[in-house]
Amino acid sequence: MTETTTSSRTAMIEVIKVSKSYPPNVTALADISVSIASGEVFFLIGRSGAGKTTLLKLLSNMDKPSTGLIEVAGMNIHQVTGNKLAKLRQKVGMAYQDFRLLTERTVAENIAISMEVSYKKPQIIRSRVRSLLAQLQLEDKHDILTGDLSRGEQQRVALARAVANSPTLILVDEPTGNLDATSTAQVMELLVRCSNSGATIVIATHDETLYRHSTHRVMRLHNGKLASLTRGNEI
Amino acid sequence: MNFWFSVFRQTGRNLRQTWTTQFMTCLTVSLSVLIFSFFYLIYLNMLNAGDKVSDDLRLVVYLEEEPGPEMQEQLRLKITQFDQVQEIKFISKAEAYSRFAKELGDNRDVLTDMPTDFLPASIEVTPLRSLRSLSQIKLFSEYLATLPGSQKVQYGQKWVERFYYFTQLLSIVVLLSGFLLILTATFMVASTIRLTIFARQEELELLKLVGATNNYIRTPFLLEGILLGLMGSLLGLASLYTLFQWILRHFSGAGFLDLFTFTFFPPEIICTIVILSIILCTAGSYTSMQKFLRI
Ligand SMILES: Nc1ncnc2c1ncn2[C@@H]1O[C@H](COP(=O)(O)OP(=O)(O)O)[C@@H](O)[C@H]1O
Ligand SMILES: [Mg+2]
């Protein structure tokens, strides 16, 4: 995977003193500051309810921080609107914890959506979908409605959709939660390939096999606070 | 290019997903177009009929004295002060006599003892051949009665009034059905688009998240409105045309239709109706988007 030196590279993500609270008085994130370099693979860990999903939602501009500032590719993403925001979102792929697949549509259609919105040519979309399905060993599911898939399969389709448009930032929420060892390996291989082609990747997980022997940085959240920030092999 | 490809594909999906509602809306729009254009067609044809009727329509002003050339000129001026007219004709006593004699034909013997100037001189005023002047004919006759030397004004009063009220009534019906058309087109289409938006809420949400532009999300709905307006009005006009042909075939020669030539809309009016319903339906779609599409 990528080099561990991050200081020399430009930051893809700057999180500065970010807090997020939900009414009435849930503090999901408290005073988080972190900088993630362009091309870095970054892990986000912590117990269920620690605030991992909340942070990813803020990074993907699904939600606004209560206080603090988030910059992605040098832009304050919560001030971007209109077509600029659309362009920004096309460059950020997110695999949601709850998948957000269109269950009445086929696997191929679901993956294609992220490319269609940036007006990719149909033949390019088709070949990209096939190649992704091959990498995740889902070739035979091409025309199946995603509602009919197992959760493990849905999870991989959600990931395929997130990376399909070759985004520069990939946010992945619990990518291996429903997967066996082989599928997990395939998913990680796919992410490594994205990383090798330059994408920045943030992975929220509580599967420690994903990062334990790596040199990637791992940030642990606890009750919305930053508990530790170390390399995977130092934990 | 790619944008329009995506937009058309998206529109196709919308239509497929909610085609029953779309179809019903299309039918409703076409029905209201049919009702509106039916009355409008009758109205237009009545206006033409008005032309024909006023061909024979003259106001006759009987005069106390036969006017000299100078007086004639003055009267002419006074008459045209009220309104433009098609023709003003002075009938002298002698002319009136000879006309009457002609009308009597074989019975003209009864006139032998009469002086040739026993009939009054008169002015025959032919109003312009428009429904507007027809509707003003009563006022016009009142005005003519005030002319110097005027004794009496005559015209086909009853007939004209009935015709006038009938066209008035018809124009109200046309207005009402036009109103109906506006209501159905905008409100039905608005509610259909609302249904489509609700049916695809999840997808629209996702489209937003993966970076679809506003135009990418909105244009399909506008297109749907345009399509509903186009299909609805074409269908409505086509059924009206069929009805029109059927009536012509079954009632021609039945007397009343021979009174006036019954004609279908000219192309300009057909275009106007189609464009109007497209605009209305698009407006309906637009209001729904403004209200229910939060982007
Ligand atoms: N929309 C919300 N409204 C209220 N509370 C929320 C909402 N989303 C998350 N939370 C709360 O914020 C905390 C962090 O949640 P989350 O980020 O989903 O944790 P994780 O993904 O690490 O399991 C939890 O206590 C959760 O209940
Ligand atoms: Mg979570």
Coordinates of C-alpha atoms and ligand atoms in Angstrom, one line a residue:
Chain A
M1 CA 0.0 0.0 0.0
T2 CA 0.9 3.6 0.1
E3 CA 3.8 5.3 1.9
T4 CA 3.3 6.3 5.5
T5 CA 4.8 9.7 5.3
T6 CA 2.0 12.1 5.1
S7 CA 3.4 15.4 6.0
S8 CA 5.0 16.0 2.7
R9 CA 1.8 15.6 0.8
T10 CA -1.1 18.0 0.5
A11 CA -4.1 17.4 2.7
M12 CA -7.2 16.0 1.1
I13 CA -9.2 16.4 4.3
E14 CA -8.8 19.0 7.0
V15 CA -11.1 18.5 10.0
I16 CA -10.7 21.4 12.4
K17 CA -12.3 21.4 15.9
V18 CA -15.4 19.8 14.6
S19 CA -18.3 19.0 17.0
K20 CA -21.7 17.5 16.1
S21 CA -24.6 17.3 18.4
Y22 CA -28.1 16.0 17.8
P23 CA -31.1 17.4 19.5
P24 CA -31.9 17.2 22.3
N25 CA -28.5 16.6 23.8
V26 CA -26.6 13.8 22.0
T27 CA -23.0 14.8 21.4
A28 CA -22.0 12.5 18.5
L29 CA -18.6 14.2 17.9
A30 CA -16.7 16.5 20.2
D31 CA -13.8 18.7 19.1
I32 CA -12.3 16.5 16.5
S33 CA -9.3 17.7 14.6
V34 CA -7.4 15.7 12.0
S35 CA -5.7 16.1 8.7
I36 CA -5.8 13.3 6.1
A37 CA -3.3 13.5 3.2
S38 CA -4.2 13.1 -0.4
G39 CA -3.8 9.4 -1.3
E40 CA -3.8 8.2 2.3
V41 CA -5.7 5.2 3.6
F42 CA -7.1 6.2 6.9
F43 CA -9.0 4.0 9.4
L44 CA -11.7 5.2 11.8
I45 CA -12.4 2.8 14.6
G46 CA -14.3 2.7 17.8
R47 CA -17.3 1.0 19.5
S48 CA -20.7 1.2 18.0
G49 CA -22.1 4.7 18.8
A50 CA -18.6 6.2 18.9
G51 CA -19.3 8.6 16.1
K52 CA -17.7 7.0 13.1
T53 CA -20.7 7.2 10.8
T54 CA -21.4 10.8 12.0
L55 CA -17.9 11.8 11.0
L56 CA -18.2 10.2 7.5
K57 CA -21.5 11.9 7.0
L58 CA -19.9 15.2 7.7
L59 CA -17.1 14.5 5.3
S60 CA -19.5 13.5 2.6
N61 CA -21.6 16.7 3.2
M62 CA -24.7 14.8 4.1
D63 CA -24.8 16.7 7.3
K64 CA -23.3 19.9 8.7
P65 CA -21.1 20.1 11.8
S66 CA -22.5 22.0 14.7
T67 CA -19.2 23.8 15.1
G68 CA -15.9 23.6 13.4
L69 CA -14.7 23.5 9.9
I70 CA -14.2 20.7 7.3
E71 CA -12.2 21.2 4.2
V72 CA -12.1 18.7 1.4
A73 CA -9.6 19.4 -1.5
G74 CA -9.1 22.8 -0.1
M75 CA -12.8 23.8 -0.1
N76 CA -15.0 24.4 2.9
I77 CA -17.6 21.8 1.7
H78 CA -20.4 23.2 3.8
Q79 CA -20.3 26.5 1.9
V80 CA -20.4 25.0 -1.5
T81 CA -23.8 24.9 -3.2
G82 CA -25.5 24.3 -6.5
N83 CA -23.5 22.8 -9.4
K84 CA -20.2 23.2 -7.6
L85 CA -21.6 21.0 -4.8
A86 CA -22.8 18.5 -7.4
K87 CA -19.3 18.4 -9.0
L88 CA -17.7 18.0 -5.5
R89 CA -20.0 15.1 -4.7
Q90 CA -19.2 13.4 -8.0
K91 CA -15.6 13.3 -6.7
V92 CA -16.5 11.8 -3.4
G93 CA -17.8 8.2 -3.3
M94 CA -19.4 6.9 -0.2
A95 CA -20.4 3.3 0.7
Y96 CA -23.1 3.8 3.3
Q97 CA -23.5 1.6 6.4
D98 CA -27.2 1.1 5.4
F99 CA -26.2 0.7 1.7
R100 CA -28.9 3.0 0.3
L101 CA -29.4 0.8 -2.7
L102 CA -32.4 1.2 -4.9
T103 CA -34.0 -2.2 -4.2
E104 CA -36.3 -2.1 -7.2
R105 CA -33.4 -1.7 -9.6
T106 CA -30.8 -4.2 -10.8
V107 CA -27.3 -4.4 -9.5
A108 CA -25.9 -2.9 -12.8
E109 CA -28.3 0.0 -12.6
N110 CA -27.4 0.7 -9.0
I111 CA -23.7 0.8 -9.8
A112 CA -24.3 2.9 -12.9
I113 CA -26.0 5.7 -11.1
S114 CA -22.9 7.3 -9.8
M115 CA -21.4 7.4 -13.3
E116 CA -24.6 8.5 -15.0
V117 CA -24.8 11.7 -13.0
S118 CA -21.4 12.8 -14.5
Y119 CA -22.6 11.9 -18.0
K120 CA -20.2 9.0 -18.7
K121 CA -20.8 7.3 -22.0
P122 CA -23.1 4.2 -21.8
Q123 CA -20.4 1.8 -23.2
I124 CA -17.9 3.1 -20.6
I125 CA -20.5 2.6 -17.8
R126 CA -21.2 -0.9 -19.0
S127 CA -17.6 -2.0 -19.1
R128 CA -16.9 -0.4 -15.7
V129 CA -19.8 -2.1 -14.1
R130 CA -18.7 -5.5 -15.5
S131 CA -15.2 -5.1 -14.4
L132 CA -16.3 -4.1 -10.8
L133 CA -18.7 -7.0 -10.6
A134 CA -15.9 -9.3 -11.7
Q135 CA -13.5 -8.0 -9.1
L136 CA -16.1 -8.6 -6.4
Q137 CA -17.2 -12.0 -7.9
L138 CA -20.7 -10.8 -8.5
E139 CA -20.8 -11.3 -12.3
D140 CA -23.8 -13.5 -12.2
K141 CA -25.8 -10.8 -10.2
H142 CA -25.6 -8.2 -13.0
D143 CA -29.4 -8.2 -13.7
I144 CA -30.7 -9.2 -10.3
L145 CA -32.7 -6.6 -8.3
T146 CA -30.6 -5.5 -5.3
G147 CA -33.6 -6.1 -3.0
D148 CA -33.2 -9.8 -3.7
L149 CA -29.5 -10.0 -2.7
S150 CA -28.1 -11.2 0.5
R151 CA -26.7 -8.5 2.9
G152 CA -23.2 -9.4 2.1
E153 CA -23.9 -9.0 -1.6
Q154 CA -25.7 -5.7 -1.1
Q155 CA -22.7 -4.4 0.8
R156 CA -20.4 -5.1 -2.0
V157 CA -22.7 -3.5 -4.6
A158 CA -22.8 -0.4 -2.4
L159 CA -19.0 -0.4 -2.4
A160 CA -18.9 -0.9 -6.2
R161 CA -21.2 2.1 -6.6
A162 CA -19.0 4.2 -4.3
V163 CA -15.8 3.6 -6.4
A164 CA -17.4 3.3 -9.8
N165 CA -16.9 6.9 -10.9
S166 CA -13.2 6.8 -9.8
P167 CA -13.7 9.4 -7.1
T168 CA -10.7 11.1 -5.5
L169 CA -12.1 10.5 -2.0
I170 CA -13.7 7.2 -1.0
L171 CA -15.5 7.0 2.3
V172 CA -16.4 3.5 3.4
D173 CA -18.7 2.8 6.4
E174 CA -18.2 -0.8 7.8
P175 CA -17.4 -2.4 4.5
T176 CA -16.9 -5.9 5.7
G177 CA -19.6 -6.2 8.4
N178 CA -21.5 -8.9 6.6
L179 CA -18.7 -10.6 4.7
D180 CA -16.8 -13.8 5.0
A181 CA -13.0 -13.9 4.9
T182 CA -12.8 -14.3 1.1
S183 CA -15.2 -11.5 0.3
T184 CA -13.4 -9.3 2.8
A185 CA -10.1 -9.9 1.0
Q186 CA -11.7 -9.0 -2.3
V187 CA -13.2 -5.8 -0.9
M188 CA -9.8 -4.8 0.5
E189 CA -8.1 -5.6 -2.8
L190 CA -10.5 -3.4 -4.6
L191 CA -9.8 -0.6 -2.2
V192 CA -6.1 -1.1 -2.5
R193 CA -6.4 -0.8 -6.3
C194 CA -8.4 2.5 -5.9
S195 CA -5.7 3.7 -3.5
N196 CA -3.0 2.8 -6.0
S197 CA -4.6 4.9 -8.6
G198 CA -4.4 7.9 -6.2
A199 CA -7.7 7.9 -4.3
T200 CA -7.8 9.0 -0.6
I201 CA -9.7 6.4 1.4
V202 CA -11.3 6.6 4.8
I203 CA -12.6 3.4 6.2
A204 CA -14.8 3.2 9.3
T205 CA -14.7 -0.3 10.8
H206 CA -14.4 -2.4 13.9
D207 CA -12.8 -5.3 12.1
E208 CA -9.3 -5.0 13.4
T209 CA -7.9 -7.6 10.9
L210 CA -8.2 -4.9 8.3
Y211 CA -5.6 -2.6 9.7
R212 CA -3.7 -4.5 12.4
H213 CA -0.6 -5.4 10.3
S214 CA -0.6 -2.2 8.2
T215 CA 1.2 1.1 8.6
H216 CA -1.9 3.1 7.9
R217 CA -3.0 5.6 10.5
V218 CA -5.9 4.6 12.7
M219 CA -8.0 7.0 14.6
R220 CA -10.0 5.7 17.5
L221 CA -13.1 7.5 18.6
H222 CA -14.7 7.1 22.0
N223 CA -18.0 8.7 22.8
G224 CA -17.4 11.2 20.0
K225 CA -14.0 12.2 21.3
L226 CA -10.6 11.4 19.7
A227 CA -9.2 8.6 21.9
S228 CA -6.0 7.8 20.0
L229 CA -4.3 8.3 16.6
T230 CA -1.6 5.7 15.8
R231 CA -0.4 3.4 13.1
G232 CA -2.2 0.1 12.6
N233 CA 0.9 -2.0 13.6
E234 CA 1.5 0.0 16.7
I235 CA -1.8 -0.7 18.4
Chain B
M1 CA -25.6 15.4 -25.7
N2 CA -24.9 13.1 -22.9
F3 CA -27.0 15.3 -20.6
W4 CA -30.0 14.9 -22.9
F5 CA -29.4 11.2 -23.2
S6 CA -29.5 10.8 -19.4
V7 CA -32.5 13.1 -19.1
F8 CA -34.5 11.1 -21.6
R9 CA -33.6 7.8 -20.0
Q10 CA -34.6 9.3 -16.6
T11 CA -37.9 10.5 -18.1
G12 CA -38.5 7.0 -19.5
R13 CA -38.0 5.5 -16.1
N14 CA -40.4 8.0 -14.5
L15 CA -43.0 7.1 -17.1
R16 CA -42.5 3.4 -16.6
Q17 CA -42.8 3.6 -12.9
T18 CA -46.0 5.6 -12.7
W19 CA -47.5 5.0 -16.1
T20 CA -51.0 4.3 -14.9
T21 CA -51.3 7.7 -13.2
Q22 CA -49.6 9.4 -16.2
F23 CA -52.0 7.8 -18.5
M24 CA -55.0 8.9 -16.5
T25 CA -53.7 12.4 -16.3
C26 CA -53.1 12.4 -20.1
L27 CA -56.7 11.3 -20.6
T28 CA -58.0 14.0 -18.2
V29 CA -56.0 16.7 -20.0
S30 CA -57.2 15.5 -23.4
L31 CA -60.8 15.4 -22.2
S32 CA -60.6 19.0 -21.0
V33 CA -58.9 20.0 -24.2
L34 CA -61.7 18.2 -26.1
I35 CA -64.4 20.0 -24.1
F36 CA -62.8 23.4 -24.4
S37 CA -62.0 23.1 -28.1
F38 CA -65.5 21.7 -28.8
F39 CA -67.2 24.9 -27.5
Y40 CA -64.6 27.1 -29.0
L41 CA -65.1 25.5 -32.4
I42 CA -68.8 26.1 -32.2
Y43 CA -68.2 29.7 -31.1
L44 CA -65.8 30.4 -34.0
N45 CA -68.3 28.9 -36.4
M46 CA -71.1 31.0 -34.9
L47 CA -69.0 34.1 -35.5
N48 CA -68.8 33.1 -39.2
A49 CA -72.5 32.5 -39.1
G50 CA -72.8 36.1 -37.8
D51 CA -71.1 37.2 -41.0
K52 CA -73.7 35.4 -43.1
V53 CA -76.6 36.7 -41.1
S54 CA -75.5 40.3 -41.3
D55 CA -75.4 40.0 -45.1
D56 CA -79.2 40.5 -45.1
L57 CA -79.1 42.7 -42.1
R58 CA -80.0 46.3 -42.8
L59 CA -81.2 49.1 -40.6
V60 CA -83.8 51.1 -42.3
V61 CA -84.3 54.7 -41.2
Y62 CA -87.5 56.2 -42.4
L63 CA -87.4 60.0 -43.0
E64 CA -90.0 62.7 -42.8
E65 CA -88.7 64.5 -45.8
E66 CA -86.6 63.5 -48.7
P67 CA -83.1 64.9 -48.0
G68 CA -81.3 67.0 -50.6
P69 CA -77.7 66.2 -51.5
E70 CA -76.3 68.5 -48.9
M71 CA -78.5 67.0 -46.2
Q72 CA -77.5 63.5 -47.4
E73 CA -73.9 64.4 -46.9
Q74 CA -74.6 65.5 -43.3
L75 CA -76.6 62.4 -42.5
R76 CA -73.8 60.3 -43.8
L77 CA -71.3 62.1 -41.6
K78 CA -73.6 61.7 -38.5
I79 CA -74.1 58.0 -39.1
T80 CA -70.4 57.2 -39.5
Q81 CA -69.7 59.1 -36.4
F82 CA -71.3 56.3 -34.4
D83 CA -69.4 53.5 -36.1
Q84 CA -68.0 52.5 -39.4
V85 CA -70.5 51.0 -41.6
Q86 CA -70.3 48.9 -44.7
E87 CA -72.8 50.9 -46.8
I88 CA -75.2 53.8 -46.6
K89 CA -77.8 54.0 -49.3
F90 CA -80.5 56.7 -49.7
I91 CA -83.8 55.6 -51.1
S92 CA -85.9 58.4 -52.5
K93 CA -89.7 58.4 -52.5
A94 CA -89.8 57.5 -56.2
E95 CA -87.4 54.6 -55.7
A96 CA -89.4 53.3 -52.8
Y97 CA -92.5 53.5 -55.0
S98 CA -91.0 51.6 -57.9
R99 CA -89.5 49.0 -55.6
F100 CA -92.9 48.4 -54.0
A101 CA -94.5 48.2 -57.3
K102 CA -92.0 45.6 -58.3
E103 CA -92.7 43.6 -55.2
L104 CA -96.4 43.7 -55.9
G105 CA -95.8 42.2 -59.3
D106 CA -99.2 41.3 -60.9
N107 CA -101.1 43.1 -58.1
R108 CA -99.6 46.5 -59.0
D109 CA -103.0 47.7 -60.1
V110 CA -103.8 48.6 -56.5
L111 CA -101.3 51.4 -56.8
T112 CA -102.9 53.1 -59.8
D113 CA -104.8 55.6 -57.7
M114 CA -101.9 56.3 -55.4
P115 CA -99.6 59.3 -55.7
T116 CA -96.0 58.1 -56.5
D117 CA -94.7 59.8 -53.4
F118 CA -96.9 58.2 -50.8
L119 CA -94.0 56.1 -49.4
P120 CA -91.5 57.8 -47.2
A121 CA -87.9 58.3 -48.2
S122 CA -85.4 56.2 -46.2
I123 CA -81.8 55.4 -45.5
E124 CA -80.6 51.8 -45.6
V125 CA -77.6 51.3 -43.4
T126 CA -75.6 48.1 -43.7
P127 CA -73.4 47.6 -40.6
L128 CA -70.0 46.1 -40.8
R129 CA -70.0 42.3 -40.9
S130 CA -68.7 41.6 -37.5
L131 CA -70.2 40.2 -34.4
R132 CA -69.2 43.3 -32.6
S133 CA -71.3 45.5 -34.7
L134 CA -74.1 43.0 -34.5
S135 CA -74.0 43.2 -30.8
Q136 CA -74.2 47.0 -31.0
I137 CA -77.1 47.0 -33.3
K138 CA -79.6 48.0 -30.7
L139 CA -77.5 51.0 -29.6
F140 CA -77.0 51.8 -33.3
S141 CA -80.7 51.8 -34.0
E142 CA -81.3 54.1 -31.0
Y143 CA -78.7 56.4 -32.3
L144 CA -80.2 56.4 -35.8
A145 CA -83.6 57.3 -34.3
T146 CA -82.0 60.6 -33.1
L147 CA -81.0 61.7 -36.5
P148 CA -82.7 64.8 -37.7
G149 CA -85.8 64.0 -39.7
S150 CA -85.8 60.4 -38.6
Q151 CA -89.3 58.9 -38.1
K152 CA -88.7 55.3 -37.4
V153 CA -85.9 52.7 -37.4
Q154 CA -86.5 49.2 -38.4
Y155 CA -84.4 46.0 -38.3
G156 CA -84.8 42.3 -37.7
Q157 CA -84.8 43.0 -34.0
K158 CA -85.9 39.7 -32.4
W159 CA -83.7 37.6 -34.6
V160 CA -80.6 39.7 -34.0
E161 CA -81.2 39.8 -30.2
R162 CA -81.6 36.1 -30.0
F163 CA -78.5 35.5 -32.0
Y164 CA -76.6 37.9 -29.9
Y165 CA -77.6 36.4 -26.6
F166 CA -76.8 32.9 -27.9
T167 CA -73.3 33.9 -28.9
Q168 CA -72.9 35.7 -25.5
L169 CA -73.9 32.5 -23.7
L170 CA -71.6 30.5 -25.9
S171 CA -68.7 32.8 -25.1
I172 CA -69.4 32.3 -21.4
V173 CA -69.4 28.5 -21.9
V174 CA -66.1 28.8 -23.8
L175 CA -64.6 30.8 -21.0
L176 CA -65.8 28.3 -18.4
S177 CA -64.4 25.3 -20.3
G178 CA -61.2 27.2 -20.8
F179 CA -61.1 27.6 -17.1
L180 CA -61.7 23.9 -16.6
L181 CA -58.8 23.2 -19.0
I182 CA -56.5 25.4 -17.0
L183 CA -57.6 23.8 -13.7
T184 CA -57.2 20.2 -14.9
A185 CA -54.0 20.8 -16.8
T186 CA -52.2 22.5 -14.0
F187 CA -53.6 20.7 -11.0
M188 CA -53.8 17.2 -12.4
V189 CA -50.3 17.5 -13.7
A190 CA -49.1 19.0 -10.5
S191 CA -50.5 16.1 -8.5
T192 CA -49.2 13.5 -10.9
I193 CA -45.7 15.0 -10.7
R194 CA -46.0 15.1 -7.0
L195 CA -46.9 11.4 -7.0
T196 CA -43.9 10.7 -9.2
I197 CA -41.6 12.7 -6.9
F198 CA -42.9 10.8 -3.8
A199 CA -42.6 7.4 -5.6
R200 CA -38.9 8.2 -6.3
Q201 CA -38.0 10.1 -3.2
E202 CA -35.4 7.6 -2.2
E203 CA -33.8 7.7 -5.6
L204 CA -33.9 11.5 -5.8
E205 CA -32.2 11.6 -2.5
L206 CA -29.5 9.3 -3.6
L207 CA -29.0 11.1 -6.9
K208 CA -28.3 14.2 -4.9
L209 CA -25.8 12.4 -2.8
V210 CA -23.8 11.0 -5.8
G211 CA -23.6 14.4 -7.3
A212 CA -26.5 14.9 -9.7
T213 CA -27.0 18.5 -10.7
N214 CA -30.3 20.2 -10.2
N215 CA -30.9 20.2 -13.9
Y216 CA -30.3 16.5 -14.0
I217 CA -32.9 15.9 -11.4
R218 CA -35.4 18.5 -12.5
T219 CA -35.4 18.4 -16.3
P220 CA -37.1 14.9 -16.5
F221 CA -40.0 16.2 -14.5
L222 CA -40.4 19.3 -16.7
L223 CA -40.1 17.0 -19.7
E224 CA -42.9 14.9 -18.3
G225 CA -45.1 18.0 -18.0
I226 CA -44.3 18.9 -21.6
L227 CA -45.1 15.4 -22.8
L228 CA -48.4 15.3 -20.9
G229 CA -49.4 18.6 -22.4
L230 CA -48.4 17.6 -25.9
M231 CA -50.0 14.1 -25.8
G232 CA -53.1 15.4 -24.0
S233 CA -53.8 18.2 -26.4
L234 CA -53.1 16.1 -29.5
L235 CA -55.3 13.4 -28.3
G236 CA -58.1 15.9 -27.4
L237 CA -57.9 17.6 -30.7
A238 CA -57.7 14.4 -32.6
S239 CA -60.9 13.2 -30.9
L240 CA -62.6 16.5 -31.7
Y241 CA -61.6 16.2 -35.3
T242 CA -63.1 12.7 -35.4
L243 CA -66.3 14.0 -33.8
F244 CA -66.3 16.9 -36.2
Q245 CA -66.1 14.6 -39.2
W246 CA -68.8 12.3 -37.8
I247 CA -71.1 15.3 -37.3
L248 CA -70.5 16.5 -40.8
R249 CA -71.2 13.1 -42.3
H250 CA -74.4 12.5 -40.3
F251 CA -75.9 16.0 -40.3
S252 CA -74.9 17.6 -43.5
G253 CA -78.0 18.4 -45.6
A254 CA -80.1 18.5 -42.5
G255 CA -80.8 22.2 -43.0
F256 CA -79.4 23.9 -40.1
L257 CA -75.8 23.1 -41.0
D258 CA -76.3 24.5 -44.4
L259 CA -77.0 27.9 -42.9
F260 CA -73.3 28.3 -42.5
T261 CA -70.2 26.3 -43.5
F262 CA -68.9 24.4 -40.6
T263 CA -65.2 24.5 -40.6
F264 CA -62.5 23.0 -38.3
F265 CA -59.8 25.1 -36.6
P266 CA -57.1 26.6 -38.8
P267 CA -53.6 25.4 -38.1
E268 CA -52.7 28.5 -36.1
I269 CA -55.4 27.8 -33.6
I270 CA -54.5 24.1 -33.4
C271 CA -50.8 25.2 -32.6
T272 CA -52.0 27.7 -30.1
I273 CA -54.1 25.1 -28.2
V274 CA -51.2 22.6 -28.2
I275 CA -48.7 25.2 -27.0
L276 CA -51.1 26.5 -24.4
S277 CA -51.7 23.1 -22.9
I278 CA -47.9 22.4 -22.9
I279 CA -47.3 25.6 -21.1
L280 CA -50.1 24.8 -18.6
C281 CA -48.9 21.3 -17.9
T282 CA -45.3 22.4 -17.6
A283 CA -46.4 25.1 -15.1
G284 CA -48.2 22.4 -13.1
S285 CA -45.1 20.2 -13.1
Y286 CA -43.0 23.2 -12.1
T287 CA -45.1 24.2 -9.1
S288 CA -44.9 20.6 -7.8
M289 CA -41.2 20.6 -8.1
Q290 CA -40.9 23.8 -6.3
K291 CA -43.0 22.5 -3.5
F292 CA -41.8 18.9 -3.2
L293 CA -38.3 18.7 -4.7
R294 CA -36.0 19.8 -2.0
I295 CA -32.6 20.2 -3.6
Ligands
LIG1 N1 -29.8 11.6 13.4 C1 -29.4 11.4 14.7 N2 -30.2 11.8 15.7 C2 -29.8 11.7 17.0 N3 -28.8 11.0 17.4 C3 -28.0 10.5 16.4 C4 -28.3 10.6 15.0 N4 -27.3 10.0 14.4 C5 -26.4 9.5 15.3 N5 -26.8 9.7 16.5 C6 -26.1 9.4 17.7 O1 -24.8 9.8 17.6 C7 -23.9 8.9 18.2 C8 -22.9 8.4 17.2 O2 -23.5 7.6 16.2 P1 -22.8 7.0 14.9 O3 -21.9 8.1 14.3 O4 -23.8 6.4 14.0 O5 -21.9 5.9 15.6 P2 -21.1 4.7 14.9 O6 -21.2 4.9 13.5 O7 -19.7 4.9 15.4 O8 -21.6 3.5 15.4 C9 -24.8 7.7 18.7 O9 -25.0 7.9 20.1 C10 -26.1 7.9 17.9 O10 -27.2 7.4 18.7
MG2 MG -21.9 3.5 12.2

